């Protein structure tokens, strides 16, 4: 049972400072003994997909909790992926000891797209939106099954396999097809791009039988299906960063997991799709 210092001092009839000294001595002895043991190995490769998951988590937590250090961490991770794992318009899957290699998989694209979209809600950067659009277009070009719908796990120029899988079910991490459909729906509505919306619809139609057969194993796809029928609320703010801040705080109040809020400064230069029409007509303009 955990006891604080004062309680221990009272129980043992000692002064609190004596308790602190004994605990410090015990920690030193334990640390000395631990140094004699072989330290467990650490897997130090950097995976694009897992970084995508972490980027989303850090950006989401930073945005809702007002933790700028979390948002900055997510931004540094995006910058690392873009400089080290993005080559000639394509992602690589892993990086270690200064070397990036292996063609990326569906999860690398889907999870990173999801993370970058979340980061854009926490902090707008022109380069991030440009990167997100490039990732999405690469996904559609190299991974989509244009005949049947959905996305293959491997690219169209990957080494030839006996079977080219199209994962639908969630396992330890969400299904790439489910996350891809979610991002395509949100980005499609945000940019007014029917290509993204159509690709998401084809994915849901292609994998609907799997969802119907085993719903609890397809949560990512069910999430996308819900947003297909009832799209997320989308709010775009335009103005100076300082003027938008109270508006942004108001838009992010409460629990609203199906709300997308972007605060785009008036000096932004890359505004694809209908974002170009969302101009600041006053100190702050809001488009809902």
Short mmCIF file of C-alpha atoms in Angstrom, two decimals:
data_model
loop_
_atom_site.label_atom_id
_atom_site.label_comp_id
_atom_site.label_asym_id
_atom_site.label_seq_id
_atom_site.Cartn_x
_atom_site.Cartn_y
_atom_site.Cartn_z
CA UNK A 1 0.00 0.00 0.00
CA UNK A 2 1.39 3.39 -0.97
CA UNK A 3 2.06 5.77 1.91
CA UNK A 4 3.37 9.30 1.74
CA UNK A 5 6.44 10.47 3.63
CA UNK A 6 4.53 11.99 6.54
CA UNK A 7 2.49 8.83 7.09
CA UNK A 8 5.61 6.65 7.04
CA UNK A 9 7.36 8.97 9.48
CA UNK A 10 4.45 8.78 11.88
CA UNK A 11 4.22 4.97 11.59
CA UNK A 12 7.97 4.42 12.11
CA UNK A 13 8.33 7.21 14.72
CA UNK A 14 10.92 9.02 12.62
CA UNK A 15 11.31 12.52 11.26
CA UNK A 16 10.20 13.07 7.60
CA UNK A 17 13.76 14.06 6.69
CA UNK A 18 15.02 10.72 8.01
CA UNK A 19 12.47 8.91 5.81
CA UNK A 20 13.62 10.89 2.78
CA UNK A 21 17.26 10.05 3.50
CA UNK A 22 16.54 6.33 3.83
CA UNK A 23 14.53 6.30 0.60
CA UNK A 24 17.33 8.12 -1.25
CA UNK A 25 19.86 5.59 0.07
CA UNK A 26 17.65 2.69 -1.03
CA UNK A 27 17.29 4.15 -4.54
CA UNK A 28 21.06 4.51 -4.88
CA UNK A 29 21.59 0.88 -3.87
CA UNK A 30 18.90 -0.33 -6.28
CA UNK A 31 20.35 1.70 -9.15
CA UNK A 32 23.84 0.34 -8.44
CA UNK A 33 22.50 -3.22 -8.51
CA UNK A 34 20.56 -2.56 -11.71
CA UNK A 35 23.70 -1.36 -13.49
CA UNK A 36 25.20 -4.85 -12.99
CA UNK A 37 22.40 -6.41 -15.10
CA UNK A 38 22.39 -6.59 -18.89
CA UNK A 39 20.10 -3.84 -20.15
CA UNK A 40 17.23 -4.97 -22.38
CA UNK A 41 17.69 -4.30 -26.06
CA UNK A 42 15.78 -1.51 -27.73
CA UNK A 43 14.37 -1.62 -31.25
CA UNK A 44 15.67 1.65 -32.68
CA UNK A 45 14.27 1.56 -36.20
CA UNK A 46 11.81 4.35 -37.04
CA UNK A 47 8.63 3.15 -38.73
CA UNK A 48 6.59 5.55 -40.86
CA UNK A 49 3.23 3.99 -39.96
CA UNK A 50 3.80 4.01 -36.22
CA UNK A 51 5.05 7.59 -36.40
CA UNK A 52 1.81 8.47 -38.15
CA UNK A 53 -0.15 7.06 -35.21
CA UNK A 54 2.05 8.93 -32.74
CA UNK A 55 1.83 12.21 -34.69
CA UNK A 56 -1.95 12.07 -34.50
CA UNK A 57 -1.92 11.29 -30.79
CA UNK A 58 0.55 14.05 -29.92
CA UNK A 59 -1.20 16.66 -32.07
CA UNK A 60 -4.63 15.70 -30.73
CA UNK A 61 -3.51 15.79 -27.10
CA UNK A 62 -1.62 19.03 -27.62
CA UNK A 63 -4.61 20.71 -29.25
CA UNK A 64 -7.18 19.68 -26.65
CA UNK A 65 -4.97 20.09 -23.58
CA UNK A 66 -3.20 23.26 -24.71
CA UNK A 67 0.21 21.51 -24.63
CA UNK A 68 2.38 23.29 -27.19
CA UNK A 69 5.28 20.90 -26.55
CA UNK A 70 3.15 17.97 -27.77
CA UNK A 71 2.23 19.86 -30.94
CA UNK A 72 5.88 20.76 -31.52
CA UNK A 73 6.85 17.10 -31.08
CA UNK A 74 4.30 16.07 -33.71
CA UNK A 75 5.57 18.75 -36.09
CA UNK A 76 9.20 17.60 -35.67
CA UNK A 77 8.16 14.04 -36.47
CA UNK A 78 6.37 15.16 -39.65
CA UNK A 79 9.45 17.13 -40.69
CA UNK A 80 11.66 14.08 -40.10
CA UNK A 81 9.43 11.82 -42.20
CA UNK A 82 9.27 14.39 -44.99
CA UNK A 83 13.04 14.85 -45.11
CA UNK A 84 14.16 11.26 -44.47
CA UNK A 85 11.35 8.96 -45.65
CA UNK A 86 9.79 10.85 -48.58
CA UNK A 87 11.69 10.31 -51.83
CA UNK A 88 10.56 11.33 -55.33
CA UNK A 89 6.92 11.60 -54.32
CA UNK A 90 6.83 8.22 -52.53
CA UNK A 91 7.13 7.10 -48.92
CA UNK A 92 9.64 4.64 -47.50
CA UNK A 93 8.68 2.38 -44.62
CA UNK A 94 11.62 2.40 -42.19
CA UNK A 95 14.71 4.35 -41.12
CA UNK A 96 17.69 3.32 -39.00
CA UNK A 97 21.30 4.43 -38.63
CA UNK A 98 20.89 7.14 -41.26
CA UNK A 99 19.42 4.78 -43.86
CA UNK A 100 15.82 4.81 -45.12
CA UNK A 101 14.59 1.90 -47.22
CA UNK A 102 11.75 -0.47 -48.17
CA UNK A 103 8.74 0.66 -50.16
CA UNK A 104 5.96 1.94 -47.91
CA UNK A 105 2.74 0.05 -47.29
CA UNK A 106 -0.90 1.12 -47.04
CA UNK A 107 -0.61 1.71 -43.29
CA UNK A 108 2.34 4.06 -43.77
CA UNK A 109 0.29 6.33 -46.02
CA UNK A 110 -3.04 6.07 -44.19
CA UNK A 111 -1.69 6.61 -40.68
CA UNK A 112 0.61 9.44 -41.74
CA UNK A 113 -2.21 11.17 -43.64
CA UNK A 114 -4.38 10.93 -40.54
CA UNK A 115 -1.61 12.37 -38.39
CA UNK A 116 -0.87 15.28 -40.71
CA UNK A 117 -4.57 16.19 -40.93
CA UNK A 118 -4.74 16.24 -37.12
CA UNK A 119 -1.58 18.37 -36.94
CA UNK A 120 -3.10 20.89 -39.35
CA UNK A 121 -5.94 21.34 -36.88
CA UNK A 122 -3.43 22.08 -34.13
CA UNK A 123 -1.10 24.33 -36.15
CA UNK A 124 -1.40 25.39 -39.78
CA UNK A 125 1.67 25.10 -41.99
CA UNK A 126 1.48 25.42 -45.79
CA UNK A 127 4.03 22.63 -46.19
CA UNK A 128 1.92 20.20 -44.19
CA UNK A 129 -1.16 20.68 -46.38
CA UNK A 130 0.97 20.29 -49.50
CA UNK A 131 2.47 17.11 -48.04
CA UNK A 132 -0.97 15.75 -47.13
CA UNK A 133 -2.31 16.24 -50.65
CA UNK A 134 0.81 14.61 -52.14
CA UNK A 135 0.45 11.62 -49.80
CA UNK A 136 -3.23 11.23 -50.66
CA UNK A 137 -2.65 11.42 -54.40
CA UNK A 138 0.18 8.85 -54.15
CA UNK A 139 -2.14 6.53 -52.22
CA UNK A 140 -4.83 6.76 -54.90
CA UNK A 141 -2.32 6.28 -57.71
CA UNK A 142 -0.39 3.29 -56.38
CA UNK A 143 -2.60 1.43 -53.88
CA UNK A 144 -6.26 1.70 -54.94
CA UNK A 145 -8.11 -1.19 -56.54
CA UNK A 146 -9.83 0.87 -59.22
CA UNK A 147 -11.98 -2.04 -60.39
CA UNK A 148 -13.33 -3.41 -57.11
CA UNK A 149 -12.63 -0.57 -54.66
CA UNK A 150 -10.52 -0.42 -51.53
CA UNK A 151 -6.75 -0.28 -51.13
CA UNK A 152 -4.14 -2.99 -51.39
CA UNK A 153 -1.54 -3.30 -48.65
CA UNK A 154 1.28 -3.06 -51.21
CA UNK A 155 1.89 -0.65 -54.08
CA UNK A 156 1.37 -1.44 -57.76
CA UNK A 157 5.16 -1.53 -58.28
CA UNK A 158 5.91 -3.67 -55.20
CA UNK A 159 7.59 -7.02 -55.69
CA UNK A 160 5.14 -9.57 -57.03
CA UNK A 161 3.45 -11.61 -54.30
CA UNK A 162 1.39 -14.79 -54.44
CA UNK A 163 -1.49 -12.77 -53.02
CA UNK A 164 -1.81 -8.99 -52.86
CA UNK A 165 -3.79 -8.43 -49.62
CA UNK A 166 -6.46 -5.80 -49.06
CA UNK A 167 -6.74 -5.64 -45.22
CA UNK A 168 -10.14 -4.75 -43.76
CA UNK A 169 -10.11 -5.91 -40.12
CA UNK A 170 -8.56 -4.14 -37.16
CA UNK A 171 -5.82 -5.98 -35.30
CA UNK A 172 -3.29 -4.46 -32.87
CA UNK A 173 -3.64 -1.27 -34.90
CA UNK A 174 -6.58 -0.01 -37.01
CA UNK A 175 -7.09 -1.32 -40.52
CA UNK A 176 -5.37 0.81 -43.14
CA UNK A 177 -8.46 0.74 -45.35
CA UNK A 178 -10.60 2.10 -42.52
CA UNK A 179 -8.22 4.93 -41.65
CA UNK A 180 -7.71 5.77 -45.33
CA UNK A 181 -11.48 6.00 -45.86
CA UNK A 182 -11.84 8.28 -42.83
CA UNK A 183 -9.16 10.68 -44.05
CA UNK A 184 -10.44 10.65 -47.62
CA UNK A 185 -13.92 11.61 -46.45
CA UNK A 186 -12.73 14.46 -44.24
CA UNK A 187 -10.24 15.77 -46.78
CA UNK A 188 -12.74 15.40 -49.61
CA UNK A 189 -15.29 17.59 -47.82
CA UNK A 190 -12.61 20.03 -46.66
CA UNK A 191 -11.21 20.57 -50.16
CA UNK A 192 -14.38 19.88 -52.12
CA UNK A 193 -12.59 17.10 -54.03
CA UNK A 194 -14.96 14.41 -55.29
CA UNK A 195 -12.03 12.09 -56.15
CA UNK A 196 -11.38 11.54 -52.47
CA UNK A 197 -15.04 11.11 -51.58
CA UNK A 198 -15.57 8.63 -54.42
CA UNK A 199 -12.53 6.59 -53.39
CA UNK A 200 -13.83 6.40 -49.82
CA UNK A 201 -17.25 5.29 -51.06
CA UNK A 202 -15.72 2.58 -53.25
CA UNK A 203 -13.73 1.34 -50.26
CA UNK A 204 -16.83 1.06 -48.06
CA UNK A 205 -18.78 -0.75 -50.78
CA UNK A 206 -15.93 -3.16 -51.46
CA UNK A 207 -15.49 -4.11 -47.80
CA UNK A 208 -19.06 -3.83 -46.60
CA UNK A 209 -19.58 -7.59 -46.58
CA UNK A 210 -16.66 -7.97 -44.16
CA UNK A 211 -18.14 -5.30 -41.88
CA UNK A 212 -21.57 -6.93 -41.92
CA UNK A 213 -20.16 -10.37 -41.16
CA UNK A 214 -18.03 -9.30 -38.18
CA UNK A 215 -18.80 -5.69 -37.13
CA UNK A 216 -16.74 -5.64 -33.91
CA UNK A 217 -13.59 -6.49 -35.86
CA UNK A 218 -13.97 -3.58 -38.28
CA UNK A 219 -14.22 -0.48 -36.10
CA UNK A 220 -12.10 1.74 -38.34
CA UNK A 221 -14.30 0.97 -41.33
CA UNK A 222 -17.47 1.43 -39.26
CA UNK A 223 -16.19 4.83 -38.18
CA UNK A 224 -15.72 5.73 -41.85
CA UNK A 225 -19.17 4.38 -42.69
CA UNK A 226 -20.73 6.61 -40.04
CA UNK A 227 -18.97 9.67 -41.44
CA UNK A 228 -19.98 8.70 -44.96
CA UNK A 229 -23.64 8.90 -43.94
CA UNK A 230 -23.20 11.90 -41.61
CA UNK A 231 -20.10 13.88 -42.59
CA UNK A 232 -18.02 15.52 -39.89
CA UNK A 233 -18.75 19.17 -39.16
CA UNK A 234 -16.09 21.25 -40.91
CA UNK A 235 -15.10 24.76 -39.78
CA UNK A 236 -12.50 26.89 -41.55
CA UNK A 237 -11.29 30.09 -39.89
CA UNK A 238 -9.41 32.77 -41.84
CA UNK A 239 -7.68 35.82 -40.39
CA UNK A 240 -4.56 36.76 -38.46
CA UNK A 241 -3.33 34.15 -35.97
CA UNK A 242 -3.88 36.46 -32.99
CA UNK A 243 -7.41 37.39 -34.03
CA UNK A 244 -8.35 33.76 -34.72
CA UNK A 245 -7.13 32.43 -31.36
CA UNK A 246 -10.31 33.11 -29.30
CA UNK A 247 -12.44 31.82 -32.16
CA UNK A 248 -10.35 28.65 -32.35
CA UNK A 249 -10.62 28.12 -28.59
CA UNK A 250 -14.41 28.43 -28.85
CA UNK A 251 -14.61 26.01 -31.80
CA UNK A 252 -12.58 23.40 -29.91
CA UNK A 253 -14.61 23.51 -26.72
CA UNK A 254 -16.41 20.39 -25.54
CA UNK A 255 -16.16 16.84 -26.75
CA UNK A 256 -16.59 16.88 -30.53
CA UNK A 257 -14.63 14.03 -32.13
CA UNK A 258 -16.49 14.50 -35.41
CA UNK A 259 -15.58 18.13 -35.92
CA UNK A 260 -12.73 19.35 -38.13
CA UNK A 261 -11.43 22.86 -37.39
CA UNK A 262 -8.69 24.58 -39.38
CA UNK A 263 -7.43 28.05 -38.49
CA UNK A 264 -5.67 29.23 -41.65
CA UNK A 265 -3.69 32.49 -41.38
CA UNK A 266 -4.39 35.18 -43.95
CA UNK A 267 -0.85 34.89 -45.35
CA UNK A 268 -1.20 31.17 -46.23
CA UNK A 269 -0.02 30.48 -49.77
CA UNK A 270 -1.09 26.88 -50.48
CA UNK A 271 -4.89 26.57 -50.46
CA UNK A 272 -6.00 23.66 -52.66
CA UNK A 273 -9.57 23.09 -53.79
CA UNK A 274 -12.34 25.16 -52.25
CA UNK A 275 -9.99 26.36 -49.49
CA UNK A 276 -8.90 29.04 -51.98
CA UNK A 277 -12.43 30.46 -51.74
CA UNK A 278 -12.29 30.68 -47.93
CA UNK A 279 -10.94 34.22 -47.71
CA UNK A 280 -10.80 36.56 -44.72
CA UNK A 281 -13.50 39.20 -45.26
CA UNK A 282 -12.99 40.77 -41.84
CA UNK A 283 -10.54 40.38 -38.97
CA UNK A 284 -11.80 36.81 -38.77
CA UNK A 285 -14.14 34.93 -41.10
CA UNK A 286 -15.59 31.51 -40.30
CA UNK A 287 -16.86 29.04 -42.89
CA UNK A 288 -19.04 26.24 -41.53
#
